[in-house]
């Protein structure tokens, strides 16, 4: 038998399947991980298919199989097929998207020198005082010389392979009921404790008050014995002000009955409910019923910041056996979570976007909280919409999906109104608390009246009022960093990324300038590189600067910040949420991650600075995203006490802003008309083809040629045009935009394969490029 293997190498030249003989002593199935000889190396590979014969001669054999059961299940292959169809990324990148990083292998090459006296000085310096050196990309400049030394047998190469994550094995202690040690009666307290708490390690027993010598004595005389067991690592979250349960009201009960009576059907439900209407309470009750029926629930939240409050809510309902899966847990925790799911031991999985690929065999329900959120869209490398993947999952298992939001995607509401989804609605708040009062402040008028602060007079007064009343305030400003860019006021020079056509963003805490599109960063200098002037100023404003201004304006206030930078370490999301919930801080300043699902009882004021910022994004989703962000943000205020919201901006007449104090239905009717007129989702599918080349002319020529080839097959092809950022990672870019009722992905794939010199990707439009 022949295995078709995808080798773990991220290069276009080997972006294909290779044939290997399956040795008779190995039991191999489709989807398993294997070690295969590849050139003079051993590499990790994935068995994509098994066939009876091959057209190639002199095939090599698979060396080793790493799995007992396939890492890529039958279900996972459905996701892989979809991603392969809708992306032209490397096949191994598509695999890396659906398979956790922990299942891959780390490779290490160790150079060992036999006789240092035979080395040239430059190479000898690399080894220093050691005879061994790990080969890294920093040594590439010396490649030819190192290869020569290897050939001459002066340097030897040793290769090591290691798993990125392994099982955690502990030495657990158990009681031996058949032991025959006369003096065991002297240790009755210890033996009784171990009987009642089997599986503890020595240190845990010592913490309970027993001596290590007593434990070792009983082990020596076989009264206690040690057993090596696999300890499952799972993320844990603190109990914070557990949320009281509520009896479902009439609206909520109708939704509960509808979903629980149809758990064996592949329905897509859209639960549309205003902020504070008790959506979470509804699907907590529904998921408890699913778990009672011995089925697994996948519960998605858009941001890691929502995992801790969700965990708190679940503990409030005595649902403690939860498996967490997201990027902010440890490698070991992710590895164990994946295995728990594969082994069918996870009854409730709470995760973010990446958890959609989990192969859950016994799944009974999928819940997507804040379904409108753009975090469910993967916007780099391999492009996909998590909800599209979940539809595949739900259809495969014949189960329902519950999409929930106070501000559903425009396309989701269209599908619901046209019976592709089933619409469920919560039109009233679950409590008697009224919706927050909204004020709109035109900052142009504030400037005319002499106010140059980032806070309007009205917002300033309301913040002071909350501080006096010992209530809390949340302020939103959705821009990263300290300043948008820096500028020399003497000569006009602005530091730009050397690989991208963008100004570098200033981060004050790190004293760095960073590119938003690649990994480039450099130290911020207070002297201009061009004219050597010291008149360097930060221009524009980021969340860090807003944080500084809040602290300066309200010195008596305790101020906390929540953004990408302040939440990059494990547990930081939970700590910020916990501290603000316990009122250790008076004002929370943050980017859009603070707008989603957070419930703080003492927050009675929300301030939105520069509400029209999102409207400037070069995407047709800008109107929808602006309305959603503002509405969700307003909903953080007054959930338990009377609340207010102040929306500041310069373009408040735009309907995405002015309709925030109106019903969602009014916004939807306006937005759907725009979509129809402009031929966007849900009426047309939109795909963009990005052509990138180091040569501006070659990039444009390839774009023109591709457009000509496809022009007869699609109704609308716009471009080629330069995107918002035309130069990224050393390449000039042009974009073709295709609009059609149905997209022929295979035709696009076949067409762009002919153009090898340019880097070409195509994607469903999920964001601006």
Short mmCIF file of C-alpha atoms in Angstrom, two decimals, residues 190 193 197 200-211 215:
data_model
loop_
_atom_site.label_atom_id
_atom_site.label_comp_id
_atom_site.label_asym_id
_atom_site.label_seq_id
_atom_site.Cartn_x
_atom_site.Cartn_y
_atom_site.Cartn_z
CA UNK A 190 -1.95 8.60 56.84
CA UNK A 193 -6.10 9.95 54.21
CA UNK A 197 -7.66 10.91 48.41
CA UNK A 200 -2.26 12.60 45.05
CA UNK A 201 1.46 13.18 44.71
CA UNK A 202 3.87 13.24 47.68
CA UNK A 203 3.99 17.02 47.99
CA UNK A 204 0.16 17.21 48.22
CA UNK A 205 0.15 14.67 51.07
CA UNK A 206 2.92 16.57 52.86
CA UNK A 207 0.86 19.77 52.56
CA UNK A 208 -1.96 17.92 54.34
CA UNK A 209 0.32 17.57 57.41
CA UNK A 210 2.03 14.21 56.98
CA UNK A 211 5.81 13.69 57.05
CA UNK A 215 5.14 8.32 53.35
#
